[in-house]
mmCIF file of C-alpha atoms and ligand atoms in Angstrom:
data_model
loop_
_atom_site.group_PDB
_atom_site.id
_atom_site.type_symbol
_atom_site.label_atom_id
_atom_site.label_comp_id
_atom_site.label_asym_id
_atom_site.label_seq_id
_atom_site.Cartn_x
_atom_site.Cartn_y
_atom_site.Cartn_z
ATOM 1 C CA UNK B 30 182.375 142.402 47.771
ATOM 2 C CA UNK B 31 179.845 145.446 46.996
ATOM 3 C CA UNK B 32 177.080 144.160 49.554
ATOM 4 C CA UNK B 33 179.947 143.817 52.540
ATOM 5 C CA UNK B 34 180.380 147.632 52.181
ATOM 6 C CA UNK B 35 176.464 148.450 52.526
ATOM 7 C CA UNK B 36 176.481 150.703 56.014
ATOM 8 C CA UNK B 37 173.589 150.476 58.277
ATOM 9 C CA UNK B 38 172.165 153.299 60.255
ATOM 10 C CA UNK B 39 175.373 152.487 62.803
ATOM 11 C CA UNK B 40 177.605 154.109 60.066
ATOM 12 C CA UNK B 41 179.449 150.241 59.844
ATOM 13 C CA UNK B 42 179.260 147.601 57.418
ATOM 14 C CA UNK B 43 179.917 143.638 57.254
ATOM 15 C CA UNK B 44 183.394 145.015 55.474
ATOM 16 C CA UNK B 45 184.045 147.182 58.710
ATOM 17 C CA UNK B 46 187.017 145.349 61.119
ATOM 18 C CA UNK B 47 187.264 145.285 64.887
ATOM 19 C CA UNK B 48 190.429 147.903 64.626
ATOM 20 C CA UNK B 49 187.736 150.365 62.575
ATOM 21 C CA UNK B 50 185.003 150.039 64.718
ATOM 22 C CA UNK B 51 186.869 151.098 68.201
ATOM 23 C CA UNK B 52 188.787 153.517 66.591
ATOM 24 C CA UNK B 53 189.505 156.433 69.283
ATOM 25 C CA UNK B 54 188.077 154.257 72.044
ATOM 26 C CA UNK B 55 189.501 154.181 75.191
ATOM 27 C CA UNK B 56 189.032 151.066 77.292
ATOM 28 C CA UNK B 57 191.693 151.835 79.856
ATOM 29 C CA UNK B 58 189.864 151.445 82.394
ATOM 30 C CA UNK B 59 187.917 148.039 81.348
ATOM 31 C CA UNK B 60 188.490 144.782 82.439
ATOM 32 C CA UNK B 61 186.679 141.939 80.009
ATOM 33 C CA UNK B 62 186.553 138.298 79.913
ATOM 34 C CA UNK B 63 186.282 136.589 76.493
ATOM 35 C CA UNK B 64 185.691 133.069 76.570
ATOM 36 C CA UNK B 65 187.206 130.882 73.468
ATOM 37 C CA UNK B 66 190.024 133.321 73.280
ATOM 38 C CA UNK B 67 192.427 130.962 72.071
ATOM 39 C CA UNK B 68 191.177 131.128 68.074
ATOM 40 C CA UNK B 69 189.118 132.304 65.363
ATOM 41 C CA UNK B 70 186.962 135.570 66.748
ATOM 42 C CA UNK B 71 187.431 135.766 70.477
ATOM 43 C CA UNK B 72 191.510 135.594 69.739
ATOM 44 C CA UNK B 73 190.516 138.645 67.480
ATOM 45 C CA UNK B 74 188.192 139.841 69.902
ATOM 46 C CA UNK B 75 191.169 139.787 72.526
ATOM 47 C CA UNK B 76 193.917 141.343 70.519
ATOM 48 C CA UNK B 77 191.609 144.486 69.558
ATOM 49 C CA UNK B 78 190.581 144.593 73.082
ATOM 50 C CA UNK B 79 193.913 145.154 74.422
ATOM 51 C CA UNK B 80 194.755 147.318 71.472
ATOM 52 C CA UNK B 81 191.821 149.795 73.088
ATOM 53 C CA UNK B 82 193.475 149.342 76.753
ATOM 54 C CA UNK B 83 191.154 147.080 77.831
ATOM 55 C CA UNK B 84 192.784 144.352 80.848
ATOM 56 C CA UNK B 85 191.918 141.126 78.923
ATOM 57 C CA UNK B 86 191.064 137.697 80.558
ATOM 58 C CA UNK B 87 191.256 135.121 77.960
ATOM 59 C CA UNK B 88 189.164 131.815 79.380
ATOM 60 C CA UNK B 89 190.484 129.474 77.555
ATOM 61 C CA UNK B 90 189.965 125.394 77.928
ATOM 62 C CA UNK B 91 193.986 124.901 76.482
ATOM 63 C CA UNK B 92 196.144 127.111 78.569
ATOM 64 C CA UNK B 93 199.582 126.345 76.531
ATOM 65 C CA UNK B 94 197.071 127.904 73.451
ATOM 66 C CA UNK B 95 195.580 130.607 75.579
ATOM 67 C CA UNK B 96 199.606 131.406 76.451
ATOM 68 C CA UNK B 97 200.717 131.153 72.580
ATOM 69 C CA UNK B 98 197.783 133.308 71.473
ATOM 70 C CA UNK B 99 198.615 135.966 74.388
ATOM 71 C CA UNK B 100 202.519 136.037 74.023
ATOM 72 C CA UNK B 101 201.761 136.788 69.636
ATOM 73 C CA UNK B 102 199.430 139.539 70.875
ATOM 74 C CA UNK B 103 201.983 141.019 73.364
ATOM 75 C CA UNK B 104 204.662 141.137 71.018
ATOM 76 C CA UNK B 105 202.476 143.334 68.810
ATOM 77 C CA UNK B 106 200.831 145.048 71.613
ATOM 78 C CA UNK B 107 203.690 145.773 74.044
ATOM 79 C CA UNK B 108 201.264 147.477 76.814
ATOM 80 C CA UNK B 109 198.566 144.630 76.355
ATOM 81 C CA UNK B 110 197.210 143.683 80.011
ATOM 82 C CA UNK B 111 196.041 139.886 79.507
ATOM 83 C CA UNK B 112 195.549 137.375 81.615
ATOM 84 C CA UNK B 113 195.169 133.465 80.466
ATOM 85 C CA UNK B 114 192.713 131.074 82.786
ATOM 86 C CA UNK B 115 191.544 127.660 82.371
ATOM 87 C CA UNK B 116 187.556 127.384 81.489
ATOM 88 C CA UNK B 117 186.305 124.386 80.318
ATOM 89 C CA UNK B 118 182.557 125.713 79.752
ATOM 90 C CA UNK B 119 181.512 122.081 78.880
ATOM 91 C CA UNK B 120 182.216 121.214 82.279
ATOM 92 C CA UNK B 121 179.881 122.813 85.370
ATOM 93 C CA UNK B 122 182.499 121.910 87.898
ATOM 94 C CA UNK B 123 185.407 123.812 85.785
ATOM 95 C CA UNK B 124 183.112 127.339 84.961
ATOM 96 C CA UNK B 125 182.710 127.061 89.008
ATOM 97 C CA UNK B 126 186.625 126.459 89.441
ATOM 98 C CA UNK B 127 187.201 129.593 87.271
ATOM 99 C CA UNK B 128 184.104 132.228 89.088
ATOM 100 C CA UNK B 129 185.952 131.269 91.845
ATOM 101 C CA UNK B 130 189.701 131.964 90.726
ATOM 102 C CA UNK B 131 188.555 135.170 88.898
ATOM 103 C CA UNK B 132 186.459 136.045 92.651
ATOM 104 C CA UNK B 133 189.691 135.343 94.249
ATOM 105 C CA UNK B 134 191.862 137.170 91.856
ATOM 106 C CA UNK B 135 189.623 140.712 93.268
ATOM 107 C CA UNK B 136 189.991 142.049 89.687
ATOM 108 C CA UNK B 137 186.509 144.516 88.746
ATOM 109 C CA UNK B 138 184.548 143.104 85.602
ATOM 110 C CA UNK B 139 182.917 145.565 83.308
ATOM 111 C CA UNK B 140 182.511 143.131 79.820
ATOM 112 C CA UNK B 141 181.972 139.338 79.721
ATOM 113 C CA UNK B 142 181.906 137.748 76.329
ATOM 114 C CA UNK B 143 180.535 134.602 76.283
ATOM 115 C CA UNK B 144 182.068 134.011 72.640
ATOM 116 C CA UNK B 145 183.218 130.282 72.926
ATOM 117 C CA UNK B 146 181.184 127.669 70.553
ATOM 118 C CA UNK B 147 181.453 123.987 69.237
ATOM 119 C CA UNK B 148 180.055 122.554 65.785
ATOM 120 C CA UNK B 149 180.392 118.652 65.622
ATOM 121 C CA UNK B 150 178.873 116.008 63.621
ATOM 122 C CA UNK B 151 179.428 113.726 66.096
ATOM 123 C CA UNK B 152 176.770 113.026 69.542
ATOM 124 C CA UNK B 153 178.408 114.068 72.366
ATOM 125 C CA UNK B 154 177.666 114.343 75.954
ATOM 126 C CA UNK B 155 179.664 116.544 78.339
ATOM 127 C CA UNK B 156 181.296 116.036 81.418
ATOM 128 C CA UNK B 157 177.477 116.236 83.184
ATOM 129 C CA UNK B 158 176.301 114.329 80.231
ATOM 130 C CA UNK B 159 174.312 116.881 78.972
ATOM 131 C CA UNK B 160 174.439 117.613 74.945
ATOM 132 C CA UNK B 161 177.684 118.879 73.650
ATOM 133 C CA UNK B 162 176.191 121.930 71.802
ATOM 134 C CA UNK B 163 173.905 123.036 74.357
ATOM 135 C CA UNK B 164 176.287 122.454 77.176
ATOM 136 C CA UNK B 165 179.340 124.210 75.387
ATOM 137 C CA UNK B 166 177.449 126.825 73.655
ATOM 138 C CA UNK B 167 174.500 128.039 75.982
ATOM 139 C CA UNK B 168 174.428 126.160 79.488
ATOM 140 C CA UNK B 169 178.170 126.850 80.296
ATOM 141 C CA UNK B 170 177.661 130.262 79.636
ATOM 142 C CA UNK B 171 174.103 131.038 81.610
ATOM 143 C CA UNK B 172 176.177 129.470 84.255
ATOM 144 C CA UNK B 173 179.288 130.848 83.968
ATOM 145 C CA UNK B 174 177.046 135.038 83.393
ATOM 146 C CA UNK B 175 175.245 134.158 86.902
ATOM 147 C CA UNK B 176 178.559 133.688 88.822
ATOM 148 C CA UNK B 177 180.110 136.794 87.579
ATOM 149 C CA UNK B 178 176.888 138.891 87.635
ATOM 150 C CA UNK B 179 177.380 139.927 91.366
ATOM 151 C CA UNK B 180 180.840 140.996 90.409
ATOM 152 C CA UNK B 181 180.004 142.968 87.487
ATOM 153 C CA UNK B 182 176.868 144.578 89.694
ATOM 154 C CA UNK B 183 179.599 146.090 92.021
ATOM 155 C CA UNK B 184 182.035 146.455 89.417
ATOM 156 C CA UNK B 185 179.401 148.935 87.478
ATOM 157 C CA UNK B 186 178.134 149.985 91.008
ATOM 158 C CA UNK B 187 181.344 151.424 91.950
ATOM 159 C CA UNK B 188 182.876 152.738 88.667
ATOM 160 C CA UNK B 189 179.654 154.148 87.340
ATOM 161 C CA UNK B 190 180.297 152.317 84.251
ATOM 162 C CA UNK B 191 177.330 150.466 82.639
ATOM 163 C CA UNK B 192 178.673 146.454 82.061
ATOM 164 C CA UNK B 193 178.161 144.604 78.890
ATOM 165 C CA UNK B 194 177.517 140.964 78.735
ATOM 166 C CA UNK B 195 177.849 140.069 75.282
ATOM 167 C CA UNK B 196 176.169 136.949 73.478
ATOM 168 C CA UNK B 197 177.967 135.223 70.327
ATOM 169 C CA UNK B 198 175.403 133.580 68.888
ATOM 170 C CA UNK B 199 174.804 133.067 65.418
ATOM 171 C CA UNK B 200 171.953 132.747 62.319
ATOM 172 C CA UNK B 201 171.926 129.404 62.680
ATOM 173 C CA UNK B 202 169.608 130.119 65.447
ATOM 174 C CA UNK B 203 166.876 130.008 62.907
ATOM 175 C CA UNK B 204 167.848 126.338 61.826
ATOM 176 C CA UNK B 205 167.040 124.969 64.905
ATOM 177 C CA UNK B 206 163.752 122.758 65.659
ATOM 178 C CA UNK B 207 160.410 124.246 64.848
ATOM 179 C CA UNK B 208 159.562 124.441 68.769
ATOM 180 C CA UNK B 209 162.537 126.270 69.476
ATOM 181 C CA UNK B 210 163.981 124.318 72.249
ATOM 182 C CA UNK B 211 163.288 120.371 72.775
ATOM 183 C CA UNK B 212 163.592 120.889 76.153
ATOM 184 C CA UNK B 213 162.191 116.857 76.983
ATOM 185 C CA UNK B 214 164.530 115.784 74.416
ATOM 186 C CA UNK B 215 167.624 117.380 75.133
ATOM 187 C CA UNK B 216 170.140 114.077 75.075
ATOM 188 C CA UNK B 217 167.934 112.837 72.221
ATOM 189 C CA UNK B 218 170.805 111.940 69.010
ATOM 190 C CA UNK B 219 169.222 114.290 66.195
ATOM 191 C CA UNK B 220 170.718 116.501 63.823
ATOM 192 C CA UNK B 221 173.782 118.256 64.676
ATOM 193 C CA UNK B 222 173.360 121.266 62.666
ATOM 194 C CA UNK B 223 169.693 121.664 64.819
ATOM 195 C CA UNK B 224 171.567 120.898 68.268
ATOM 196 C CA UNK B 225 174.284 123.683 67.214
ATOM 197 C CA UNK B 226 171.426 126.166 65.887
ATOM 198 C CA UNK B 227 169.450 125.354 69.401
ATOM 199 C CA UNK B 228 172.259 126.225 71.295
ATOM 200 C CA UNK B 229 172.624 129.434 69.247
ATOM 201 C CA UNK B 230 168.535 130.034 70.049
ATOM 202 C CA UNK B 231 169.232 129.408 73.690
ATOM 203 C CA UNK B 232 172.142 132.426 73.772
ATOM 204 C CA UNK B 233 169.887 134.921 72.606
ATOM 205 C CA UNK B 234 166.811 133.693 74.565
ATOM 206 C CA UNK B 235 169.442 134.285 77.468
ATOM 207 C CA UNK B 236 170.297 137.943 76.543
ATOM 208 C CA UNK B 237 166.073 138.325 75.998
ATOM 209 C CA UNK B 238 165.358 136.551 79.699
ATOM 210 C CA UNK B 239 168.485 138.344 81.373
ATOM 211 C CA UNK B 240 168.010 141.513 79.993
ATOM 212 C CA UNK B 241 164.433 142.153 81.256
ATOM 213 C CA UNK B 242 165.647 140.717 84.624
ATOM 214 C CA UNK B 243 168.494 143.477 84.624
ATOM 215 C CA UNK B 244 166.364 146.428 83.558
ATOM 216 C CA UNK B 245 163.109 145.035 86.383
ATOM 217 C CA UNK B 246 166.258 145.628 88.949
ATOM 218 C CA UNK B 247 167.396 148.380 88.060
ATOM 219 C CA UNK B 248 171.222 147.010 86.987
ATOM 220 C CA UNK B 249 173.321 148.870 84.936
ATOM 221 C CA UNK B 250 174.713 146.199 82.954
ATOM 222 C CA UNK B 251 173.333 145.055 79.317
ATOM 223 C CA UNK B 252 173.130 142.124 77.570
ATOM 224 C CA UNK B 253 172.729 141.723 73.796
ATOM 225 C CA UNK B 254 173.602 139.074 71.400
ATOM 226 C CA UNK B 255 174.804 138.908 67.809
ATOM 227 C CA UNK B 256 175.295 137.208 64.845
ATOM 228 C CA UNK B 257 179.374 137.466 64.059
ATOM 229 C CA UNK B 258 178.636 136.626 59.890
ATOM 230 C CA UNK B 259 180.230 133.825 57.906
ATOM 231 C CA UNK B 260 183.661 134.211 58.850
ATOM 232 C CA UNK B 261 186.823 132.039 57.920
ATOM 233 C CA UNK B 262 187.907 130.291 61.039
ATOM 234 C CA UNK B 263 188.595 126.590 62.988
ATOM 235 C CA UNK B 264 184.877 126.574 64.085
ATOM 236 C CA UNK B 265 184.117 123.446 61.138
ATOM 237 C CA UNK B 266 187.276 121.666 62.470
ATOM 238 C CA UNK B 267 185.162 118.653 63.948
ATOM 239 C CA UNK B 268 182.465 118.619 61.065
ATOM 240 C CA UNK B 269 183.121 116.635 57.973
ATOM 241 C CA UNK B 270 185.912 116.656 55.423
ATOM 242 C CA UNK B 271 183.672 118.498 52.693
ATOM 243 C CA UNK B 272 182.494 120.817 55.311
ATOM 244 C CA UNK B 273 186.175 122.266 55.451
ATOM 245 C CA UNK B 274 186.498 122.174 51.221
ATOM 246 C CA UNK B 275 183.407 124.432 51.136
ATOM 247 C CA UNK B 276 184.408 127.045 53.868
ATOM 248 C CA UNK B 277 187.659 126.853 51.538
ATOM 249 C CA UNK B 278 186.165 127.739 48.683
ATOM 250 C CA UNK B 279 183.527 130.293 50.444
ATOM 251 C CA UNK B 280 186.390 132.287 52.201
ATOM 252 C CA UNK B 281 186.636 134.187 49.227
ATOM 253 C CA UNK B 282 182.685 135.416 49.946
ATOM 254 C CA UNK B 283 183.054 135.279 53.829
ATOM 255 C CA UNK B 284 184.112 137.874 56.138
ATOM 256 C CA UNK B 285 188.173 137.232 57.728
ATOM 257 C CA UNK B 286 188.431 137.460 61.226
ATOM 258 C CA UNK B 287 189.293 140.980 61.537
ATOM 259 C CA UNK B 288 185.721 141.527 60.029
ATOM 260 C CA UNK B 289 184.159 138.630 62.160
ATOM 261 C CA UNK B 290 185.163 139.909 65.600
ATOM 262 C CA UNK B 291 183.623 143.413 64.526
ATOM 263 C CA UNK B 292 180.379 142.869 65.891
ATOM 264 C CA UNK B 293 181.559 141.348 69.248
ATOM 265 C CA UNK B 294 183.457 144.787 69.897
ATOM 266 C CA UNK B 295 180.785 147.112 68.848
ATOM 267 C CA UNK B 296 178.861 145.813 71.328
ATOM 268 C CA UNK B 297 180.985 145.811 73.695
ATOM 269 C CA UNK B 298 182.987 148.820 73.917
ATOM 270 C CA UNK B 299 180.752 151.429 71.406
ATOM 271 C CA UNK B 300 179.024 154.494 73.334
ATOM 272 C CA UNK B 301 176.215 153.999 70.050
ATOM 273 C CA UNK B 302 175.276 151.401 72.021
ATOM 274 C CA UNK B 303 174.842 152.334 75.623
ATOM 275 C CA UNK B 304 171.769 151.384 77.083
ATOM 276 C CA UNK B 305 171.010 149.480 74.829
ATOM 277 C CA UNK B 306 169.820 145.739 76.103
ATOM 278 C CA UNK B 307 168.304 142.617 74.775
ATOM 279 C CA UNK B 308 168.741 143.089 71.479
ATOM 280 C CA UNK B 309 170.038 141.345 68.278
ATOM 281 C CA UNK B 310 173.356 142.603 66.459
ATOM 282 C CA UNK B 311 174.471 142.022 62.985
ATOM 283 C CA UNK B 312 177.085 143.502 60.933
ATOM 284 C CA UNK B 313 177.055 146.477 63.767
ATOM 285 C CA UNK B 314 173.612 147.067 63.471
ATOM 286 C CA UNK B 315 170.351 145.942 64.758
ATOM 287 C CA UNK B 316 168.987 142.668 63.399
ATOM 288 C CA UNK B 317 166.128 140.790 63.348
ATOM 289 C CA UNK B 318 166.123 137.635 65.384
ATOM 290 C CA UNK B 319 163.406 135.057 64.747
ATOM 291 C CA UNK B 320 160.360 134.939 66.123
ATOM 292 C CA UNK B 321 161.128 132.016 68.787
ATOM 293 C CA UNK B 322 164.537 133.891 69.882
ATOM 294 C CA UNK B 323 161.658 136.610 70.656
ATOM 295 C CA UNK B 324 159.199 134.480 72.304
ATOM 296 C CA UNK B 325 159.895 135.736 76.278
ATOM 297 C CA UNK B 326 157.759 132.825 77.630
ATOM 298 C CA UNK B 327 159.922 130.260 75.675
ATOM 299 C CA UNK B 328 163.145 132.915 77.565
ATOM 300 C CA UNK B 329 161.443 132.557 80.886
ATOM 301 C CA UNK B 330 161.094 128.444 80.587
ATOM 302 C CA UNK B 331 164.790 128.024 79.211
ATOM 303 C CA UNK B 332 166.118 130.044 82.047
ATOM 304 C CA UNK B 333 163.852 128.378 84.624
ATOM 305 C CA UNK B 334 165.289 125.052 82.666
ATOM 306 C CA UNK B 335 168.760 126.405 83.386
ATOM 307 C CA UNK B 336 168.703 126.921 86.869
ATOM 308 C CA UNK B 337 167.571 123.170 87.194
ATOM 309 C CA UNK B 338 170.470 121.955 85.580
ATOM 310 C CA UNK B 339 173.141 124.305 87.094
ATOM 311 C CA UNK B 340 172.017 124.171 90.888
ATOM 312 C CA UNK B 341 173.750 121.809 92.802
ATOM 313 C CA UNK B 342 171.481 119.015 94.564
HETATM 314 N N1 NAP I 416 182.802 131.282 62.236
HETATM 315 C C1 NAP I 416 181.571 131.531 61.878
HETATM 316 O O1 NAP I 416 181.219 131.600 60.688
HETATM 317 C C2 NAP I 416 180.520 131.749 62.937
HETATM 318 C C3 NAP I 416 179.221 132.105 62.524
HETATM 319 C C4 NAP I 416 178.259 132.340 63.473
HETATM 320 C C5 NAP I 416 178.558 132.230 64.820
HETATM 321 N N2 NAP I 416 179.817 131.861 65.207
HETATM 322 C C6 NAP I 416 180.087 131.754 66.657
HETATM 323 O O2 NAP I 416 181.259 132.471 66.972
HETATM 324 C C7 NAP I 416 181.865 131.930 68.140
HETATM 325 C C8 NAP I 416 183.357 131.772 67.930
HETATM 326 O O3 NAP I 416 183.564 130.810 66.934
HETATM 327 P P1 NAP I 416 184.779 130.838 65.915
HETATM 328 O O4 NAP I 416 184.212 130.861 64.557
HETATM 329 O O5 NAP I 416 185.770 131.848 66.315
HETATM 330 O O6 NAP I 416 185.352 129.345 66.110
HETATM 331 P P2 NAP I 416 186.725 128.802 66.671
HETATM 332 O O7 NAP I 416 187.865 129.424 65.992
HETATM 333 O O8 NAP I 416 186.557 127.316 66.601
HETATM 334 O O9 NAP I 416 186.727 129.270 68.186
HETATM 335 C C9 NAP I 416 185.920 128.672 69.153
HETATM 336 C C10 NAP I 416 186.571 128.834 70.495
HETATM 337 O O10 NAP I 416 185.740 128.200 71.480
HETATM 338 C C11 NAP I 416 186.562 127.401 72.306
HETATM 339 N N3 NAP I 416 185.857 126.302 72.949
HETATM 340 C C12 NAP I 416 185.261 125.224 72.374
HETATM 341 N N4 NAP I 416 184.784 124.402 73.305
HETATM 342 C C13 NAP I 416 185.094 124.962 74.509
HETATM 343 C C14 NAP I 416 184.897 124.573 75.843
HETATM 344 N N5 NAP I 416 184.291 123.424 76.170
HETATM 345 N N6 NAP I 416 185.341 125.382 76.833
HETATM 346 C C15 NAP I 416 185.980 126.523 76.534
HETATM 347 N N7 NAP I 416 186.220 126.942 75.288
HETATM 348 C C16 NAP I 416 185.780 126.168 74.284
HETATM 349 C C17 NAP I 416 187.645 126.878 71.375
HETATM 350 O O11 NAP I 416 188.728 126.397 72.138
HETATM 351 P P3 NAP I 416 189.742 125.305 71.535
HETATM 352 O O12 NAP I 416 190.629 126.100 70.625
HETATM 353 O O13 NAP I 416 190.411 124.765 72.750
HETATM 354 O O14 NAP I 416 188.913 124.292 70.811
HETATM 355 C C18 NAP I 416 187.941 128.127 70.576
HETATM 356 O O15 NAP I 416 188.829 128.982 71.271
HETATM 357 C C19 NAP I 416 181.139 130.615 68.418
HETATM 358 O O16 NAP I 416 180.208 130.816 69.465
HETATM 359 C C20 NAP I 416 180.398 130.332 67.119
HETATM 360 O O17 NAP I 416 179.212 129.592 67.336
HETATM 361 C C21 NAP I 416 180.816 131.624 64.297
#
């Protein structure tokens, strides 16, 4: 479509695919994470990773998927490093069981991409019986950045590399509730599309809140979030029946994964955007968030929020 090939001031376009958009890069010497690299755009996100060099770890919450997915890539890519490991991110005691196994494992970490998501219709709690949205999409991930940060701090400290930290989030951020987050009312049964386009708030509040804390420090790591566009993949799986007939029928306007996982890498591996931190990526260029997913006192009371719920008692 005509308005997919409209180029921001990046030089890319929604029509521009991961392969494009890393063209010439070299990410030898990388090492990246990408959560909910078993399907849709972090399996893209993986493949074009490696493609580039880069040592994949694909945390992954099926390993015999995460296996599948990295055995298809290898037999394209025959010099693709990538590891599979188990993350559940719904689960506090699992994204501790994997800090710990990627710790142990003594590899550096220059890019985390916290990529995974759930969309369900149905109220769910997770393993620490905190909303299934919130605790997939956002709180797994806050968790899951602070373990690694020290890593990637000595990672960036020792190869002179700046780290990335890389938010999926999505426009649905702006669907959420008109406070931003219901922080008293977390648990409360509402609407799932404003529990999934919370969540989505929360991971860009994150970059916001992180990203100030980063530059106040003096750490040479970034962290920026994007919207990835419509794009054709599993993520409507667990919504409704007619929810799948319409992304059926709107595949034909949306962008295929190759296009979807364009963003992700951009911001992740593209010298345009060194330096650059707490900001809001779409289509390869910079976006505008809403004003909530602005708001830094709303950041600083989600992330003090966070740290309630993640430290241990
Ligand atoms: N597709 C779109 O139009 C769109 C638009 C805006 C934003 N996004 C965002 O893009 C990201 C990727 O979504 P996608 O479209 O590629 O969907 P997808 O194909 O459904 O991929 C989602 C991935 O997340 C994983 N995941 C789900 N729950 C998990 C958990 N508890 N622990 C670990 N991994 C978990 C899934 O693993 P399993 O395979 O084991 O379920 C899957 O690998 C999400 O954050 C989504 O919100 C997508």
């Amino acid at each position: 479509m005509w308005i997919f090939e409209r180029k921001g001031s990046s030089g890319f376009s929604a029509s521009t695919t991961a392969e494009e958009v890393t063209q010439g890069i070299d990410g030898t010497s990388l090492t990246a994470i990408v959560t909910g690299a078993s399907s849709g755009i972090g399996k893209e996100t993986t493949r074009v990773l490696a493609l580039r060099g880069v040592h994949v770890i694909m945390a992954v919450r099926n390993t015999n998927n995460g296996k599948a997915v990295k055995d298809e890539i290898v037999k394209e890519i025959s010099a693709a490093k990538i590891e599979v490991m188990e993350l559940d991110l719904s689960s506090m005691a699992s994204v501790r069981k994997f800090a710990a196994e990627f710790e142990a494992t003594g590899l550096p970490l220059n890019i985390l991409i916290n990529n995974a998501g759930v969309m369900t219709l149905q109220f769910m709690l997770s393993k620490d019986e905190i909303e299934l949205h919130f605790a997939t999409n956002y709180l797994g991930h806050f968790l899951l950045t602070n373990l690694l940060l020290e890593t990637m701090k000595r990672t960036a400290a020792k190869s002179h590399i700046e780290g990335r930290i890389v938010n999926v989030s999505s426009v649905a951020h702006k669907m959420g509730y008109h406070e931003g987050i219901q922080f008293n009312k977390i648990n409360e049964d509402t609407s799932p599309y404003k529990k999934y386009g919370q969540s989505k708030l929360a991971n860009i509040l994150h970059a916001g809140e992180l990203s100030r804390r980063l530059k106040e420090e003096g750490v040479p790591i970034t962290i920026n979030s994007l919207h990835p566009g419509i794009v054709v993949t599993d993520i409507l799986r667990h919504t409704s029946f007619y929810a799948g007939i319409i992304f059926g029928i709107g595949k034909y306007f949306c962008k295929n994964v190759q296009q979807g996982a364009t963003t992700t890498c951009y911001v992740a591996l593209h010298p345009q955007v060194k330096g650059v931190s707490g900001e809001y990526f779409a289509d390869c260029n910079l976006s505008q968030a809403s004003s909530l997913a602005k708001d830094s006192e709303l950041a600083k009371k989600l992330w003090d929020f966070s740290m309630n719920l993640t430290t241990p008692n």
